[in-house]
PDB file of C-alpha atoms in Angstrom:
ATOM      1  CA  UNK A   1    -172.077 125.924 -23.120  1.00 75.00           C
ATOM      2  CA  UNK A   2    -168.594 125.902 -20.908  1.00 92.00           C
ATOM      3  CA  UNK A   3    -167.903 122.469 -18.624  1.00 94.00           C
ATOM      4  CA  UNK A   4    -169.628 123.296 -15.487  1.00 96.00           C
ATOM      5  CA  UNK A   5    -166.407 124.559 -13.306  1.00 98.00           C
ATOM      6  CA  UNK A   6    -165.136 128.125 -11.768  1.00 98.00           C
ATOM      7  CA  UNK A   7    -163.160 129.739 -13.976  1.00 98.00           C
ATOM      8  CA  UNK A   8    -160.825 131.816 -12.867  1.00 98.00           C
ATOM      9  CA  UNK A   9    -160.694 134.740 -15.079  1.00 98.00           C
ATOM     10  CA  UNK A  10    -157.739 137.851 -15.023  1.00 96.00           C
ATOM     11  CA  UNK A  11    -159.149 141.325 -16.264  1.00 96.00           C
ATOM     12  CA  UNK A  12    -156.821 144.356 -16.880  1.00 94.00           C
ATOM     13  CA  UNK A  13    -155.371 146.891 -14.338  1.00 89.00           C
ATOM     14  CA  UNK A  14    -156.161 150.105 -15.778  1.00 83.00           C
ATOM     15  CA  UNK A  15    -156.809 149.580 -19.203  1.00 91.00           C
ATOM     16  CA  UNK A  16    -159.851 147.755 -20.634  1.00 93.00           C
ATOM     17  CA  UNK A  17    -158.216 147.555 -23.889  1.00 93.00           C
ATOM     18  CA  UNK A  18    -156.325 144.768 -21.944  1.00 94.00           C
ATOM     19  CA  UNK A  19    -159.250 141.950 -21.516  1.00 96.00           C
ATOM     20  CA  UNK A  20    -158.362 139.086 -23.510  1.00 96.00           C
ATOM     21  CA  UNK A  21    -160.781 137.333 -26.223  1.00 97.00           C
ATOM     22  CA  UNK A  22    -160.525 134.115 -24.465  1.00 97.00           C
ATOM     23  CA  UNK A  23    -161.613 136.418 -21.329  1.00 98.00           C
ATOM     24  CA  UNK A  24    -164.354 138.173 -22.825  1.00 98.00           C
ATOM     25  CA  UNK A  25    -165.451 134.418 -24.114  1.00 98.00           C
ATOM     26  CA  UNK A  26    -165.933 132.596 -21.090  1.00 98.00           C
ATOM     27  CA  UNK A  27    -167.351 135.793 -19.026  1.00 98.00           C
ATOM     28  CA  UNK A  28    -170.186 135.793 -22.072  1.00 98.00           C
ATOM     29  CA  UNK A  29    -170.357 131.764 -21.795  1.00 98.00           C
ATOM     30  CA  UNK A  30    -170.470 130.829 -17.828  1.00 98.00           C
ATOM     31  CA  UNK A  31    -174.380 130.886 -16.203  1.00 98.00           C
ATOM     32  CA  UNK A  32    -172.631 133.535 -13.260  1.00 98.00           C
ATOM     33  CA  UNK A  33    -169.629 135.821 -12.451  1.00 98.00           C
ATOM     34  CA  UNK A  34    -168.598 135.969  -9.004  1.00 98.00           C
ATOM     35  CA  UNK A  35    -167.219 139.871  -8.917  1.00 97.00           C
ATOM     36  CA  UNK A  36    -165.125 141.415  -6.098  1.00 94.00           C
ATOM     37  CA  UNK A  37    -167.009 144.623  -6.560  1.00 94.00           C
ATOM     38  CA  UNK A  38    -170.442 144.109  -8.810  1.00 95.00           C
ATOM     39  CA  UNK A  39    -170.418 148.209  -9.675  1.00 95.00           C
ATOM     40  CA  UNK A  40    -166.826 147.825 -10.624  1.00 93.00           C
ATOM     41  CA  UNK A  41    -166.924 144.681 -13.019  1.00 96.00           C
ATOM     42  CA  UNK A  42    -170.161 146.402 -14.320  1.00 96.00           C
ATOM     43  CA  UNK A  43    -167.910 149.231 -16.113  1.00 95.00           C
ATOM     44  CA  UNK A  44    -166.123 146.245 -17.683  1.00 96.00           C
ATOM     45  CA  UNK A  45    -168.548 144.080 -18.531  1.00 97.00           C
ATOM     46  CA  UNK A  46    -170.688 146.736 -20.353  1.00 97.00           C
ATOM     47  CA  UNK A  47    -167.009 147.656 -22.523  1.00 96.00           C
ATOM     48  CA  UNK A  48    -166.877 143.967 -23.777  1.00 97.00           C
ATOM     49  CA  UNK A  49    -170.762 143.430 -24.250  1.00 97.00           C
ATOM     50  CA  UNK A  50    -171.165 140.718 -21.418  1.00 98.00           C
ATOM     51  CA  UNK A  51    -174.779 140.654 -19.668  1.00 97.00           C
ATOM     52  CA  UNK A  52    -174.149 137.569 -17.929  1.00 98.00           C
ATOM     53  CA  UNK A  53    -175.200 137.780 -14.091  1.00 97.00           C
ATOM     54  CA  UNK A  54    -173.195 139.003 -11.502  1.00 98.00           C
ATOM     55  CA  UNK A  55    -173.138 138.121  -7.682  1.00 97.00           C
ATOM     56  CA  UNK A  56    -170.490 140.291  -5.743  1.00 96.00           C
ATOM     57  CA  UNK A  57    -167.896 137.751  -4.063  1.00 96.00           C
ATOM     58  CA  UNK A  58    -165.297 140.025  -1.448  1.00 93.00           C
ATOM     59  CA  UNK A  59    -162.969 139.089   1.323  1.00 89.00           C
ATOM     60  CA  UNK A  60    -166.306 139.554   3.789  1.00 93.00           C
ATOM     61  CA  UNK A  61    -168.515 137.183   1.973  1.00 94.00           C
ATOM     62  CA  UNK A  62    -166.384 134.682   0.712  1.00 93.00           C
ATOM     63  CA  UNK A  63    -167.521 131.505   2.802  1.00 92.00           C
ATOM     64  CA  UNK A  64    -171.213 132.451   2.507  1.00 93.00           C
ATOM     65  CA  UNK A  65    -170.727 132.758  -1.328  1.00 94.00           C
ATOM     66  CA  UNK A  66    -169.271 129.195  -1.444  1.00 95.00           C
ATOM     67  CA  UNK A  67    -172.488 127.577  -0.975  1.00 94.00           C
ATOM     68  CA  UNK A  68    -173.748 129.381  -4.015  1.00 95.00           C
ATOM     69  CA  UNK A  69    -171.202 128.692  -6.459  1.00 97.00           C
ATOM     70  CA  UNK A  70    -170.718 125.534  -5.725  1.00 97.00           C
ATOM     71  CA  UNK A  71    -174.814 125.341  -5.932  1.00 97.00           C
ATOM     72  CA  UNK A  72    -174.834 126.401  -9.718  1.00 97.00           C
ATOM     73  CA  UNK A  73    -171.830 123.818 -10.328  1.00 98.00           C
ATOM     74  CA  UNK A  74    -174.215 120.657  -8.779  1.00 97.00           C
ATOM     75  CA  UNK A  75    -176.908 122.220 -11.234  1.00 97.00           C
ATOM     76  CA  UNK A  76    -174.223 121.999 -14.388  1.00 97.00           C
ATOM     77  CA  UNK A  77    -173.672 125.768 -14.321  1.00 97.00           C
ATOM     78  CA  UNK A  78    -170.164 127.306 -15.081  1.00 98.00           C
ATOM     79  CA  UNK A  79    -169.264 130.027 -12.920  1.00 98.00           C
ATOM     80  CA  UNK A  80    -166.501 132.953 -13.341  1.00 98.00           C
ATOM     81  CA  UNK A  81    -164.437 134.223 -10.480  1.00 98.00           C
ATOM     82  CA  UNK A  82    -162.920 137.756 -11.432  1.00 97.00           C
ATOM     83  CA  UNK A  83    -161.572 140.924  -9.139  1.00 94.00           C
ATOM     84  CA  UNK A  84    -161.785 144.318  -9.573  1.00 93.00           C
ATOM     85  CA  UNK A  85    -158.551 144.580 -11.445  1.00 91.00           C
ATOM     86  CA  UNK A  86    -155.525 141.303 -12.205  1.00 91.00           C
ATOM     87  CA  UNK A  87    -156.172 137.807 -11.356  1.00 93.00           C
ATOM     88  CA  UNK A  88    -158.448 136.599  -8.812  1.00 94.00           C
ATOM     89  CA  UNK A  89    -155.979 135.181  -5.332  1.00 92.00           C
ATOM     90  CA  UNK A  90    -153.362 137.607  -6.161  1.00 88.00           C
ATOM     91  CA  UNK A  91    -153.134 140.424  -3.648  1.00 83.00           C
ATOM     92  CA  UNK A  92    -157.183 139.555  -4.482  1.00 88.00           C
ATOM     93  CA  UNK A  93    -160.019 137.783  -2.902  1.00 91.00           C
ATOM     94  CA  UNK A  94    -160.731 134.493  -3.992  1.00 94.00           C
ATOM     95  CA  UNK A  95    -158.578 131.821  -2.254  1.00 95.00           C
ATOM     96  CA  UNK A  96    -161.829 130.700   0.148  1.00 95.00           C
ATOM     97  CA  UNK A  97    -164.062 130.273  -2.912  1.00 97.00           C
ATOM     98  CA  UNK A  98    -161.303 128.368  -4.647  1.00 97.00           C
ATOM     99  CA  UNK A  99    -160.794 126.129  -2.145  1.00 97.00           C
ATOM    100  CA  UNK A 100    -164.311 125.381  -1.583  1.00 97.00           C
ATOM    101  CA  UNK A 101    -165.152 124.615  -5.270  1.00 98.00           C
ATOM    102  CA  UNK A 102    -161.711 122.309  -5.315  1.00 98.00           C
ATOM    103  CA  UNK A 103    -163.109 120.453  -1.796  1.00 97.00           C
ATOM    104  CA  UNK A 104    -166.676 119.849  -3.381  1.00 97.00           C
ATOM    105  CA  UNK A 105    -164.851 118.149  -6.578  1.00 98.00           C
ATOM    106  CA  UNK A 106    -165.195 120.862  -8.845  1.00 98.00           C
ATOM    107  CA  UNK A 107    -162.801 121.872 -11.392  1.00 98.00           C
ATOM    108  CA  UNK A 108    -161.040 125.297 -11.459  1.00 98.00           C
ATOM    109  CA  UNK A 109    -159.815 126.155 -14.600  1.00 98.00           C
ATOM    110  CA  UNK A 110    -157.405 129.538 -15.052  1.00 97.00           C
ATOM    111  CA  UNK A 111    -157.899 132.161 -17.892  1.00 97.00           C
ATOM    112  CA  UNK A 112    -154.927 134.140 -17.892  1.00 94.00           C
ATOM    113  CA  UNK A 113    -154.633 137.693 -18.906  1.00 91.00           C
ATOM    114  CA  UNK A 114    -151.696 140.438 -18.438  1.00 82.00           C
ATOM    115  CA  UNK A 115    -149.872 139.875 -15.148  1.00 82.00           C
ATOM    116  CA  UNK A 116    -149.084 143.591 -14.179  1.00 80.00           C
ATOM    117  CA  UNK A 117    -145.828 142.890 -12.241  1.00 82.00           C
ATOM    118  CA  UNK A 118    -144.483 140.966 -15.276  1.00 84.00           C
ATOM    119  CA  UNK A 119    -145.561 143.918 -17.915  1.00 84.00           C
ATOM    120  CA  UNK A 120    -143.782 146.322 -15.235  1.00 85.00           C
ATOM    121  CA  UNK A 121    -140.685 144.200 -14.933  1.00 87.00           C
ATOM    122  CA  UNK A 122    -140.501 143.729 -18.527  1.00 89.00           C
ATOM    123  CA  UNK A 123    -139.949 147.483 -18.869  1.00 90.00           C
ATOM    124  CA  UNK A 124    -137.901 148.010 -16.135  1.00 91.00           C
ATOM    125  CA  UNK A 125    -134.798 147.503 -17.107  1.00 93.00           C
ATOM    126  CA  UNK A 126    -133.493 145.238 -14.282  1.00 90.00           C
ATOM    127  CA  UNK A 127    -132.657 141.708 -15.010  1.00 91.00           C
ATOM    128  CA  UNK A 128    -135.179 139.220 -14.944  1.00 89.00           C
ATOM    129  CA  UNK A 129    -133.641 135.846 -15.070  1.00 90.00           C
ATOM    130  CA  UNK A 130    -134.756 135.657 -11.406  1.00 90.00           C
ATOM    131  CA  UNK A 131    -137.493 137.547  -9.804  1.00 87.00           C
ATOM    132  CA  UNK A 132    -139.647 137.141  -6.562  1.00 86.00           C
ATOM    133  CA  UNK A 133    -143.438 138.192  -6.103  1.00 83.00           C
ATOM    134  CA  UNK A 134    -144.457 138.971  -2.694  1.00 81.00           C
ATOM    135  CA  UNK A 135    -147.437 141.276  -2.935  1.00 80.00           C
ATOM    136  CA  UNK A 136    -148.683 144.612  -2.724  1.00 79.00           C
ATOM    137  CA  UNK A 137    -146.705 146.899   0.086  1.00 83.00           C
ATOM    138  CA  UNK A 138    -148.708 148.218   3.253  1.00 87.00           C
ATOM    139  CA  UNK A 139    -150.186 151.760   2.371  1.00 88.00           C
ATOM    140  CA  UNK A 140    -148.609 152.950   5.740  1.00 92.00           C
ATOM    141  CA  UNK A 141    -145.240 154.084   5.771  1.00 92.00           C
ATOM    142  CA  UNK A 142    -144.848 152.839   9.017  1.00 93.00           C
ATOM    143  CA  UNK A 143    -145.337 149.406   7.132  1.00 90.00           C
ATOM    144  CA  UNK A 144    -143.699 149.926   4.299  1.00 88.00           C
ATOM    145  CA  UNK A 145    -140.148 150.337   5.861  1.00 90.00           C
ATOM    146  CA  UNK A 146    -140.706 147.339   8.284  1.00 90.00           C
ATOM    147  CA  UNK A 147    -141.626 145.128   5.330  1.00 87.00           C
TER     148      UNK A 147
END
């Protein structure tokens, strides 16, 4: 049994091959897994072998969800927080329920995985001594050349 806290658990962008065994681990160990998308995670959790519970958790639902996870944590659950593909909070859903478990006095715990912009950098062939992160760009164009 895990320490009842939300774990914040990356999955991979694109390939599943990507999911770490520390990943797979707690998904198969927490009591619930808060998913962006429950049909999405589903593909994913049936390639690693993980029938633990899922609960969809999405930038709509997010404060009514709170209550719930931080329900299971008062019980001495563990709870998982993934999104449909990369780490939870980045470009992602997830920051409300975060918060929320942090302001009840729960602990949040990270599971890292690949970070896509890093594995794309890496390859790029630009220097990385220094590098800056600021999201995903707007799918307009309109958007894109103001940003």
């Amino acid at each position: 049994m895990l320490e009842p806290a939300l774990y914040v658990v990356a999955t991979p962008i694109g390939n599943l091959q990507d999911m770490t065994p520390r990943a797979v681990d707690v998904l198969q160990r927490v009591e619930l897994i808060a998913a962006e998308d429950t049909r999405h995670s589903a593909r994913l959790m049936a390639h690693c072998g993980i029938d633990t519970r899922l609960v969809s958790v999405h930038e709509h639902n997010e404060r009514q969800r709170i209550e719930t996870i931080v329900h299971q944590l008062q019980s001495g659950a563990s709870v998982a927080l993934i999104s449909d593909a990369g780490t939870p909070l980045i470009s992602d859903p997830g920051y409300v329920v975060v918060k929320g478990v942090r302001e009840a006095g729960y602990k949040v715990v990270p599971v890292p995985g690949c970070v896509a912009f890093v594995a794309a950098l890496s390859a790029a062939g630009l220097p990385t001594d220094r590098f800056a992160f600021e999201g995903f760009l707007p799918h307009k164009s309109s958007g894109r050349k103001q940003q």
